[in-house]
Coordinates of C-alpha atoms in Angstrom, one line a residue:
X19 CA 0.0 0.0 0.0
X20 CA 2.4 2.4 -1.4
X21 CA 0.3 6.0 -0.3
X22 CA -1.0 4.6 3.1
X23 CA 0.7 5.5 6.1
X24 CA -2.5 4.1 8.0
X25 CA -5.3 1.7 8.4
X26 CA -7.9 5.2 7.8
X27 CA -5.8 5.8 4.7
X28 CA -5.3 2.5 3.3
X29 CA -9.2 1.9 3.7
X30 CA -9.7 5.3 1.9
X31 CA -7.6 4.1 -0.9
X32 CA -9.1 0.1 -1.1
X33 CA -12.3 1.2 -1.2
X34 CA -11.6 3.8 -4.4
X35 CA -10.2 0.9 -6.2
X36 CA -12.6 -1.8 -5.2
X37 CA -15.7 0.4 -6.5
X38 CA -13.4 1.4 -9.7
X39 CA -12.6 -2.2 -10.4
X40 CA -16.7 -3.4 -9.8
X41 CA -17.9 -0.9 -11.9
X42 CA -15.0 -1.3 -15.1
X43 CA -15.0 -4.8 -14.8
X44 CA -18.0 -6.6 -13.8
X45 CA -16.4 -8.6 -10.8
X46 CA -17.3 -9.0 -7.0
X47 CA -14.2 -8.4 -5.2
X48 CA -13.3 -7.7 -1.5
X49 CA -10.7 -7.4 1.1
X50 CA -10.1 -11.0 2.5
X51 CA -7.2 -10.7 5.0
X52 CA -4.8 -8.4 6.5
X53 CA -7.7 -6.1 7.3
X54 CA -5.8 -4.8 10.7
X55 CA -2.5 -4.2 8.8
X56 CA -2.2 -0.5 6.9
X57 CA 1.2 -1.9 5.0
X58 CA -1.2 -4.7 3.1
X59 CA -4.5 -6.2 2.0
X60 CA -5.2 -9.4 0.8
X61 CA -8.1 -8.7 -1.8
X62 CA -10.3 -11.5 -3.8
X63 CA -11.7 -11.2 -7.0
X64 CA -14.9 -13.3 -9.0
X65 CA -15.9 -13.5 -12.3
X66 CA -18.4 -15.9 -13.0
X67 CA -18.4 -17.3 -16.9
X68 CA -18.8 -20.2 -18.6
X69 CA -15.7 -20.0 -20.3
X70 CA -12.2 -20.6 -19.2
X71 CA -10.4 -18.7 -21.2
X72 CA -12.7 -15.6 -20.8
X73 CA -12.3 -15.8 -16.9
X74 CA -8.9 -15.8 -17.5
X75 CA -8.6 -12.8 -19.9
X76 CA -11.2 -10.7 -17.4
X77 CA -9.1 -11.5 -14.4
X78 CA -5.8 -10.5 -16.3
X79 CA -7.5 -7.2 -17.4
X80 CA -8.4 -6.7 -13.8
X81 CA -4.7 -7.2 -12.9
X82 CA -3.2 -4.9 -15.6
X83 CA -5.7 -2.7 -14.6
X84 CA -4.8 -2.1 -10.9
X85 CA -0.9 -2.2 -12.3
X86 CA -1.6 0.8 -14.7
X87 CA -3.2 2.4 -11.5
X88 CA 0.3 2.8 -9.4
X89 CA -2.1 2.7 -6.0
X90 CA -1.0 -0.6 -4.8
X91 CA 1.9 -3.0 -5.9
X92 CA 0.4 -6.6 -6.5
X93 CA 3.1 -9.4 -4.3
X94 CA 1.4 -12.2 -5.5
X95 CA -1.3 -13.8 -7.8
X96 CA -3.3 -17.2 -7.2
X97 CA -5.9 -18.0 -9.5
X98 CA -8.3 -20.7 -8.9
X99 CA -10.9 -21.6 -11.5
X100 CA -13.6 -23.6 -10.1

């Protein structure tokens, strides 16, 4: 959470993303972990689709996405298609 120099702030800037990526992208997402820690968030993403490879492109849009933004600096990735 590169900007956030505390929980206030880093839930100031989660939440602009969060309702940025939900509205440009169709997804449910939310913060899943780390919740009491300002330095990082755990956040999970769902798209639901019937195709593979289109839940695959729509999550790696999402991902480019929040890069392009410079807000937060992604540390890691798992994707599990279900």
């Amino acid at each position: 959470m590169g900007e956030a120099s505390s929980l206030k702030c880093k839930r100031r800037i989660l939440k602009s993303l969060l309702d940025r990526m939900k509205t440009r992208f169709n997804v449910a997402v939310a913060e899943v972990d780390k919740q009491d820690k300002w330095q990082y968030s755990t956040v999970g993403i769902t798209c639901v689709t019937n195709d593979r490879s289109h839940a695959h492109q729509m999550l790696s849009a999402v991902v480019k996405y929040v890069e392009k933004t410079g807000t937060v600096e992604i540390l890691h990735i798992q994707t599990e298609l279900l």
